[in-house]
Amino acid sequence: MTDAARVATATSVSPEARRVDGVDAARGLALIGMFVAHVAPAVASADAASLLAIADERPRLLFALTAGMGLAFISGGTRPITTGRSILRRQITIRAVILIVLGLLIAVTLHPLVFIILDVYGVAFLVMLPLLFMPARAALGAGIALLAIMPGFAALASTTDLVVDLQQGSFAIVVDWFISGAYPVVEWVPVMMIGLALVRFDLASPRVVTIAALAGAATAAVLLPVVALMPVDADAASAGETDPWITALRTSLEALGNVGVGVVVVAGMLLLTFFARPSVRRVACAVLSPVIAMGSMPLTIYTLHLVVLAASIRVEGGFYTDDSFELLFGLIVGSMIFAWLWRRYLGRGPLERVLRWASGRGRADGPRAPDRR
């Protein structure tokens, strides 16, 4: 089978299709970005600080974008499945519940000094269930429209007395999941809808990927400079002196611009790993293979990094911290080596294999089953 046929199969036919290296590479880069955001220490250089700031929000939105792509792949790619939809929804529901439980369990046992995405990821999966088989154009249009509204809405709602009061009560975690947390579902779901739509349009099509890349680049190039001209005065914000509508507008524009960056990253990884000439593609896939391996087992790598962070907490200057460049380097290199070796010799990641089995998708697989979604 030719390379084109393999990717066409991966993006259009079977929910059991092979993985797409470009999407896994983008997801691996998102994981590395999360590592930087979590443990990179403060730096004195303004240029270095600006470089590290790239990892503040973009990795999590890129992660959400590829999550939507993953849902599209397992539901049929460009040709959504017509039979077995209820079975697939049940399997996704089981996965979502497991992710919620795992995220909460890590929070109450390991107490890492970072926000945990696993439970929010699970909740977003549940919200996506009725949206899973939307037409591609409807999913893309609704995703973009909601992304232009919901981040700002969440920023506004988080300051209201109702939400503040709910955060103090028994519904605090639910409010955090949907509105006031670091990863509000009202923002994640629109991004996942955009990712789902891109796969439905066909990531094996040069035209689709080119248009997506140009649209993403234009969005980022226009909106992110506008956001940069709308600085937020932290002291004024804490004193309630900034206009909340300006803050909401800034939040939504920034989210749109950062998702545009994420679309460009995915397109770039597809260019290197599929659309490039064979000689370039071979070199790119070889160089990116550790990142691709990380992206093929995101649950395993993300969970292991939380364990490492929890074990690395120390007191410094009277405060708990886990920041250090040594730890950052160790996380990146260690994750690459672990993921590459595991995928090379054992296939699918360990937690991905457990999650697949528990949801009923992989019980017929042998121990050396192909690396599938």
CSV table of C-alpha atoms in Angstrom, one decimal:
chain,number,residue,atom,x,y,z
A,1,MET,CA,0.0,0.0,0.0
A,2,THR,CA,1.3,3.4,-0.9
A,3,ASP,CA,1.9,6.2,1.7
A,4,ALA,CA,-1.1,8.1,0.3
A,5,ALA,CA,-3.3,5.1,0.6
A,6,ARG,CA,-2.2,4.5,4.2
A,7,VAL,CA,-3.0,8.0,5.3
A,8,ALA,CA,-6.2,8.0,3.4
A,9,THR,CA,-7.2,4.9,5.2
A,10,ALA,CA,-6.1,6.4,8.5
A,11,THR,CA,-8.2,9.5,8.0
A,12,SER,CA,-11.2,8.3,6.1
A,13,VAL,CA,-12.2,4.7,6.5
A,14,SER,CA,-11.8,2.7,9.6
A,15,PRO,CA,-12.2,3.6,13.3
A,16,GLU,CA,-9.5,1.0,13.8
A,17,ALA,CA,-7.1,2.8,11.4
A,18,ARG,CA,-3.4,3.3,11.9
A,19,ARG,CA,-2.2,6.4,13.7
A,20,VAL,CA,-1.3,9.6,11.8
A,21,ASP,CA,2.3,10.6,12.6
A,22,GLY,CA,1.7,14.3,12.0
A,23,VAL,CA,-1.1,14.5,14.5
A,24,ASP,CA,0.9,12.4,17.0
A,25,ALA,CA,3.9,14.7,16.5
A,26,ALA,CA,1.8,17.8,17.2
A,27,ARG,CA,0.4,16.1,20.4
A,28,GLY,CA,3.9,15.2,21.5
A,29,LEU,CA,5.0,18.9,21.1
A,30,ALA,CA,1.9,19.8,23.2
A,31,LEU,CA,3.2,17.5,25.9
A,32,ILE,CA,6.6,19.1,25.8
A,33,GLY,CA,5.0,22.5,26.0
A,34,MET,CA,3.1,21.4,29.1
A,35,PHE,CA,6.4,20.3,30.6
A,36,VAL,CA,7.9,23.8,30.0
A,37,ALA,CA,4.8,25.5,31.4
A,38,HIS,CA,4.9,23.3,34.5
A,39,VAL,CA,8.5,23.2,35.6
A,40,ALA,CA,10.5,25.9,33.8
A,41,PRO,CA,11.8,28.4,36.5
A,42,ALA,CA,11.5,32.1,36.2
A,43,VAL,CA,14.3,33.7,34.2
A,44,ALA,CA,15.8,37.2,34.5
A,45,SER,CA,16.2,37.7,30.7
A,46,ALA,CA,13.1,39.3,29.1
A,47,ASP,CA,13.8,37.5,25.8
A,48,ALA,CA,14.1,34.1,27.6
A,49,ALA,CA,10.9,34.9,29.5
A,50,SER,CA,9.1,35.7,26.3
A,51,LEU,CA,10.3,32.4,24.8
A,52,LEU,CA,9.1,30.4,27.8
A,53,ALA,CA,5.8,32.3,27.7
A,54,ILE,CA,5.0,30.5,24.4
A,55,ALA,CA,4.1,27.5,26.5
A,56,ASP,CA,1.7,29.3,28.8
A,57,GLU,CA,-1.6,28.5,26.9
A,58,ARG,CA,-0.8,27.2,23.4
A,59,PRO,CA,0.2,23.6,24.4
A,60,ARG,CA,-3.1,22.9,26.2
A,61,LEU,CA,-5.2,24.2,23.3
A,62,LEU,CA,-3.0,22.2,20.9
A,63,PHE,CA,-3.7,19.2,23.1
A,64,ALA,CA,-7.5,19.9,22.9
A,65,LEU,CA,-7.3,20.3,19.1
A,66,THR,CA,-5.6,16.9,18.7
A,67,ALA,CA,-8.1,15.4,21.2
A,68,GLY,CA,-10.9,16.4,18.8
A,69,MET,CA,-8.9,14.9,15.9
A,70,GLY,CA,-8.6,11.6,17.9
A,71,LEU,CA,-12.4,11.5,18.4
A,72,ALA,CA,-12.8,12.0,14.7
A,73,PHE,CA,-10.4,9.2,13.8
A,74,ILE,CA,-12.1,6.6,16.1
A,75,SER,CA,-15.5,7.6,14.8
A,76,GLY,CA,-14.6,7.0,11.1
A,77,GLY,CA,-12.5,10.0,9.9
A,78,THR,CA,-13.9,11.5,6.7
A,79,ARG,CA,-16.5,8.8,6.5
A,80,PRO,CA,-18.2,8.7,9.9
A,81,ILE,CA,-19.4,5.3,10.9
A,82,THR,CA,-23.1,4.6,10.4
A,83,THR,CA,-23.4,1.3,12.4
A,84,GLY,CA,-22.2,0.8,16.0
A,85,ARG,CA,-22.6,4.4,17.0
A,86,SER,CA,-24.2,3.6,20.3
A,87,ILE,CA,-21.4,1.1,21.1
A,88,LEU,CA,-18.8,3.7,20.3
A,89,ARG,CA,-20.5,6.3,22.5
A,90,ARG,CA,-20.6,3.8,25.3
A,91,GLN,CA,-16.9,3.1,24.9
A,92,ILE,CA,-16.1,6.8,24.9
A,93,THR,CA,-18.2,7.3,28.0
A,94,ILE,CA,-16.3,4.6,29.8
A,95,ARG,CA,-13.0,6.2,28.8
A,96,ALA,CA,-14.3,9.6,30.0
A,97,VAL,CA,-15.4,8.2,33.4
A,98,ILE,CA,-12.0,6.5,33.9
A,99,LEU,CA,-10.2,9.8,33.0
A,100,ILE,CA,-12.3,11.7,35.5
A,101,VAL,CA,-11.6,9.2,38.3
A,102,LEU,CA,-7.9,9.1,37.5
A,103,GLY,CA,-7.6,12.9,37.5
A,104,LEU,CA,-9.4,13.2,40.8
A,105,LEU,CA,-7.4,10.3,42.3
A,106,ILE,CA,-4.1,11.9,41.3
A,107,ALA,CA,-5.2,15.3,42.7
A,108,VAL,CA,-6.1,13.8,46.2
A,109,THR,CA,-3.1,11.5,46.5
A,110,LEU,CA,-0.1,13.0,44.7
A,111,HIS,CA,-1.0,16.7,45.1
A,112,PRO,CA,1.2,17.9,42.2
A,113,LEU,CA,1.8,21.7,42.0
A,114,VAL,CA,0.0,21.9,38.6
A,115,PHE,CA,-3.5,22.0,37.3
A,116,ILE,CA,-4.5,18.5,36.2
A,117,ILE,CA,-6.2,18.1,32.8
A,118,LEU,CA,-7.4,14.5,33.0
A,119,ASP,CA,-10.7,15.0,34.7
A,120,VAL,CA,-11.6,18.0,32.5
A,121,TYR,CA,-10.5,15.9,29.5
A,122,GLY,CA,-13.0,13.3,30.6
A,123,VAL,CA,-15.8,15.8,31.1
A,124,ALA,CA,-15.1,17.3,27.6
A,125,PHE,CA,-15.4,13.8,26.1
A,126,LEU,CA,-18.9,13.4,27.6
A,127,VAL,CA,-19.9,16.8,26.3
A,128,MET,CA,-18.7,15.9,22.8
A,129,LEU,CA,-20.8,12.7,22.6
A,130,PRO,CA,-23.9,14.4,21.1
A,131,LEU,CA,-21.6,16.4,18.8
A,132,LEU,CA,-19.6,13.5,17.5
A,133,PHE,CA,-21.3,13.1,14.2
A,134,MET,CA,-22.0,16.7,13.3
A,135,PRO,CA,-21.4,17.6,9.6
A,136,ALA,CA,-17.9,18.9,9.2
A,137,ARG,CA,-18.9,22.4,8.2
A,138,ALA,CA,-21.4,22.7,11.1
A,139,ALA,CA,-18.7,21.5,13.5
A,140,LEU,CA,-16.1,23.9,12.2
A,141,GLY,CA,-18.5,26.9,12.1
A,142,ALA,CA,-19.9,26.2,15.6
A,143,GLY,CA,-16.5,25.5,17.0
A,144,ILE,CA,-15.1,28.8,15.7
A,145,ALA,CA,-18.2,30.8,16.8
A,146,LEU,CA,-18.1,29.3,20.3
A,147,LEU,CA,-14.4,29.8,20.6
A,148,ALA,CA,-14.9,33.5,19.9
A,149,ILE,CA,-17.5,33.7,22.7
A,150,MET,CA,-16.9,31.1,25.4
A,151,PRO,CA,-13.4,32.0,26.7
A,152,GLY,CA,-14.5,35.5,27.3
A,153,PHE,CA,-17.8,34.3,28.8
A,154,ALA,CA,-15.9,32.1,31.2
A,155,ALA,CA,-13.7,35.0,32.2
A,156,LEU,CA,-16.7,37.2,32.9
A,157,ALA,CA,-18.7,34.5,34.7
A,158,SER,CA,-15.8,33.6,36.9
A,159,THR,CA,-16.0,37.1,38.5
A,160,THR,CA,-19.7,37.0,39.3
A,161,ASP,CA,-21.0,36.6,42.8
A,162,LEU,CA,-22.9,33.4,41.8
A,163,VAL,CA,-19.8,31.6,40.5
A,164,VAL,CA,-17.7,32.8,43.4
A,165,ASP,CA,-20.3,31.5,45.9
A,166,LEU,CA,-20.6,28.2,44.0
A,167,GLN,CA,-16.8,27.8,44.2
A,168,GLN,CA,-17.1,27.8,48.0
A,169,GLY,CA,-19.7,25.1,48.1
A,170,SER,CA,-20.1,21.4,47.2
A,171,PHE,CA,-20.3,22.2,43.5
A,172,ALA,CA,-16.9,23.8,43.3
A,173,ILE,CA,-15.3,21.2,41.2
A,174,VAL,CA,-18.2,21.2,38.7
A,175,VAL,CA,-17.9,25.0,38.4
A,176,ASP,CA,-14.2,24.6,37.8
A,177,TRP,CA,-14.7,22.0,35.2
A,178,PHE,CA,-17.1,24.1,33.1
A,179,ILE,CA,-16.3,27.8,33.8
A,180,SER,CA,-13.7,29.0,36.3
A,181,GLY,CA,-10.9,26.4,36.2
A,182,ALA,CA,-7.6,26.5,34.4
A,183,TYR,CA,-9.1,24.4,31.6
A,184,PRO,CA,-12.8,25.2,31.3
A,185,VAL,CA,-14.8,22.8,29.2
A,186,VAL,CA,-16.7,25.7,27.6
A,187,GLU,CA,-13.3,26.6,25.9
A,188,TRP,CA,-12.0,23.1,25.3
A,189,VAL,CA,-15.1,21.7,23.6
A,190,PRO,CA,-15.1,24.3,20.8
A,191,VAL,CA,-11.4,23.6,20.1
A,192,MET,CA,-12.2,19.9,20.0
A,193,MET,CA,-15.0,20.6,17.5
A,194,ILE,CA,-12.5,22.4,15.3
A,195,GLY,CA,-10.1,19.4,15.4
A,196,LEU,CA,-12.9,17.0,14.7
A,197,ALA,CA,-14.0,19.1,11.7
A,198,LEU,CA,-10.5,19.2,10.2
A,199,VAL,CA,-10.3,15.4,10.2
A,200,ARG,CA,-13.7,15.2,8.6
A,201,PHE,CA,-12.6,17.5,5.8
A,202,ASP,CA,-9.6,15.1,5.3
A,203,LEU,CA,-6.1,15.6,6.6
A,204,ALA,CA,-4.8,13.6,3.6
A,205,SER,CA,-5.8,16.4,1.3
A,206,PRO,CA,-3.1,18.9,0.5
A,207,ARG,CA,-5.8,21.5,-0.3
A,208,VAL,CA,-7.5,21.0,3.1
A,209,VAL,CA,-4.3,21.2,5.1
A,210,THR,CA,-3.0,24.2,3.1
A,211,ILE,CA,-6.3,26.2,3.7
A,212,ALA,CA,-6.2,25.2,7.3
A,213,ALA,CA,-2.6,26.3,7.7
A,214,LEU,CA,-3.2,29.7,5.9
A,215,ALA,CA,-6.4,30.3,8.0
A,216,GLY,CA,-4.6,29.4,11.2
A,217,ALA,CA,-1.6,31.6,10.4
A,218,ALA,CA,-3.7,34.5,9.4
A,219,THR,CA,-5.8,34.3,12.6
A,220,ALA,CA,-2.7,34.1,14.8
A,221,ALA,CA,-0.9,36.9,12.8
A,222,VAL,CA,-3.9,39.3,13.2
A,223,LEU,CA,-5.2,38.5,16.6
A,224,LEU,CA,-2.1,37.9,18.7
A,225,PRO,CA,-0.6,41.3,18.0
A,226,VAL,CA,-3.9,42.9,18.9
A,227,VAL,CA,-3.9,40.9,22.2
A,228,ALA,CA,-0.3,42.1,22.8
A,229,LEU,CA,-1.6,45.7,22.6
A,230,MET,CA,-4.1,45.0,25.3
A,231,PRO,CA,-1.9,44.6,28.3
A,232,VAL,CA,-3.4,43.4,31.6
A,233,ASP,CA,-2.4,45.3,34.7
A,234,ALA,CA,-2.2,42.6,37.3
A,235,ASP,CA,-2.5,45.1,40.2
A,236,ALA,CA,-5.5,46.8,38.7
A,237,ALA,CA,-7.1,43.4,37.9
A,238,SER,CA,-6.7,42.2,41.5
A,239,ALA,CA,-8.2,45.5,42.7
A,240,GLY,CA,-11.2,45.1,40.3
A,241,GLU,CA,-10.3,48.2,38.4
A,242,THR,CA,-10.0,46.8,34.9
A,243,ASP,CA,-13.0,46.7,32.6
A,244,PRO,CA,-14.2,43.0,32.7
A,245,TRP,CA,-15.5,43.3,29.1
A,246,ILE,CA,-12.0,44.2,27.9
A,247,THR,CA,-10.6,41.2,29.8
A,248,ALA,CA,-13.2,39.0,28.3
A,249,LEU,CA,-12.5,40.3,24.8
A,250,ARG,CA,-8.8,39.8,25.3
A,251,THR,CA,-9.3,36.2,26.5
A,252,SER,CA,-11.4,35.2,23.5
A,253,LEU,CA,-9.1,36.8,21.0
A,254,GLU,CA,-6.1,35.2,22.6
A,255,ALA,CA,-7.8,31.8,22.5
A,256,LEU,CA,-8.6,32.2,18.8
A,257,GLY,CA,-5.0,33.2,18.0
A,258,ASN,CA,-3.5,30.4,20.0
A,259,VAL,CA,-5.7,27.8,18.3
A,260,GLY,CA,-4.6,29.3,15.0
A,261,VAL,CA,-1.0,28.6,16.1
A,262,GLY,CA,-2.1,25.0,17.0
A,263,VAL,CA,-3.6,24.5,13.5
A,264,VAL,CA,-0.3,25.7,11.9
A,265,VAL,CA,1.7,23.2,14.1
A,266,VAL,CA,-0.5,20.3,13.0
A,267,ALA,CA,-0.2,21.3,9.4
A,268,GLY,CA,3.5,21.7,9.7
A,269,MET,CA,3.9,18.2,11.2
A,270,LEU,CA,1.7,16.7,8.4
A,271,LEU,CA,3.9,18.5,5.9
A,272,LEU,CA,7.0,17.0,7.3
A,273,THR,CA,5.7,13.5,8.0
A,274,PHE,CA,3.4,12.9,5.0
A,275,PHE,CA,3.3,15.6,2.3
A,276,ALA,CA,7.1,16.1,1.9
A,277,ARG,CA,9.1,14.3,-0.7
A,278,PRO,CA,10.1,10.8,0.4
A,279,SER,CA,13.7,11.6,1.3
A,280,VAL,CA,12.6,14.6,3.5
A,281,ARG,CA,9.8,12.5,5.0
A,282,ARG,CA,12.1,9.7,6.0
A,283,VAL,CA,14.5,12.1,7.8
A,284,ALA,CA,11.7,14.0,9.4
A,285,CYS,CA,10.0,10.9,10.7
A,286,ALA,CA,13.3,9.6,12.1
A,287,VAL,CA,14.1,12.9,13.8
A,288,LEU,CA,10.6,13.3,15.2
A,289,SER,CA,10.1,9.6,16.1
A,290,PRO,CA,10.6,10.2,19.9
A,291,VAL,CA,8.1,13.1,19.8
A,292,ILE,CA,5.7,11.0,17.7
A,293,ALA,CA,6.1,8.2,20.2
A,294,MET,CA,5.2,10.6,23.1
A,295,GLY,CA,2.2,11.8,21.2
A,296,SER,CA,1.0,8.2,20.6
A,297,MET,CA,0.7,7.6,24.3
A,298,PRO,CA,-0.3,10.9,25.8
A,299,LEU,CA,-2.2,9.5,28.8
A,300,THR,CA,0.9,7.5,29.9
A,301,ILE,CA,3.4,10.3,29.4
A,302,TYR,CA,1.2,12.9,31.1
A,303,THR,CA,0.4,10.7,34.1
A,304,LEU,CA,4.0,9.7,34.6
A,305,HIS,CA,5.1,13.3,34.4
A,306,LEU,CA,2.6,14.1,37.2
A,307,VAL,CA,4.1,11.4,39.3
A,308,VAL,CA,7.6,12.8,38.7
A,309,LEU,CA,6.5,16.3,39.6
A,310,ALA,CA,4.9,15.1,42.8
A,311,ALA,CA,8.1,13.4,43.8
A,312,SER,CA,10.1,16.5,43.0
A,313,ILE,CA,8.4,18.9,45.3
A,314,ARG,CA,10.8,20.8,47.6
A,315,VAL,CA,10.8,23.8,49.8
A,316,GLU,CA,12.7,26.8,48.5
A,317,GLY,CA,12.6,30.2,50.0
A,318,GLY,CA,9.8,29.2,52.2
A,319,PHE,CA,7.6,28.1,49.3
A,320,TYR,CA,6.8,24.7,47.8
A,321,THR,CA,8.2,24.4,44.2
A,322,ASP,CA,9.2,21.8,41.6
A,323,ASP,CA,10.7,24.2,39.1
A,324,SER,CA,14.2,23.5,37.7
A,325,PHE,CA,15.7,23.3,34.3
A,326,GLU,CA,17.3,20.0,35.2
A,327,LEU,CA,13.9,18.5,35.9
A,328,LEU,CA,12.6,20.0,32.6
A,329,PHE,CA,15.4,18.4,30.7
A,330,GLY,CA,15.0,15.1,32.4
A,331,LEU,CA,11.2,15.1,31.7
A,332,ILE,CA,11.7,15.8,28.1
A,333,VAL,CA,14.5,13.5,27.4
A,334,GLY,CA,13.3,10.7,29.7
A,335,SER,CA,9.8,10.8,28.1
A,336,MET,CA,11.2,10.7,24.6
A,337,ILE,CA,13.4,7.7,25.4
A,338,PHE,CA,10.7,5.8,27.4
A,339,ALA,CA,8.0,6.4,24.7
A,340,TRP,CA,10.3,5.5,21.8
A,341,LEU,CA,11.5,2.3,23.4
A,342,TRP,CA,8.0,1.3,24.5
A,343,ARG,CA,6.4,1.9,21.2
A,344,ARG,CA,9.3,0.3,19.3
A,345,TYR,CA,9.1,-3.0,21.3
A,346,LEU,CA,5.7,-3.1,22.9
A,347,GLY,CA,3.4,-1.0,20.8
A,348,ARG,CA,0.6,1.0,22.4
A,349,GLY,CA,1.3,2.8,25.6
A,350,PRO,CA,0.6,1.0,28.9
A,351,LEU,CA,-2.2,3.2,30.1
A,352,GLU,CA,-3.7,3.6,26.6
A,353,ARG,CA,-3.8,-0.2,26.5
A,354,VAL,CA,-5.6,-0.4,29.8
A,355,LEU,CA,-8.0,2.3,28.8
A,356,ARG,CA,-8.8,0.6,25.5
A,357,TRP,CA,-9.3,-2.8,27.2
A,358,ALA,CA,-11.5,-1.3,30.0
A,359,SER,CA,-13.7,0.5,27.4
A,360,GLY,CA,-14.2,-2.7,25.4
A,361,ARG,CA,-12.3,-1.7,22.3
A,362,GLY,CA,-9.2,-3.9,22.7
A,363,ARG,CA,-10.1,-7.1,24.3
A,364,ALA,CA,-9.4,-9.1,21.2
A,365,ASP,CA,-5.9,-7.6,20.8
A,366,GLY,CA,-2.9,-9.7,21.6
A,367,PRO,CA,0.1,-8.4,23.5
A,368,ARG,CA,1.8,-7.3,20.3
A,369,ALA,CA,-1.3,-5.8,18.6
A,370,PRO,CA,-0.6,-3.0,16.1
A,371,ASP,CA,-0.5,0.5,17.5
A,372,ARG,CA,-4.0,1.7,16.9
A,373,ARG,CA,-6.3,4.3,18.4
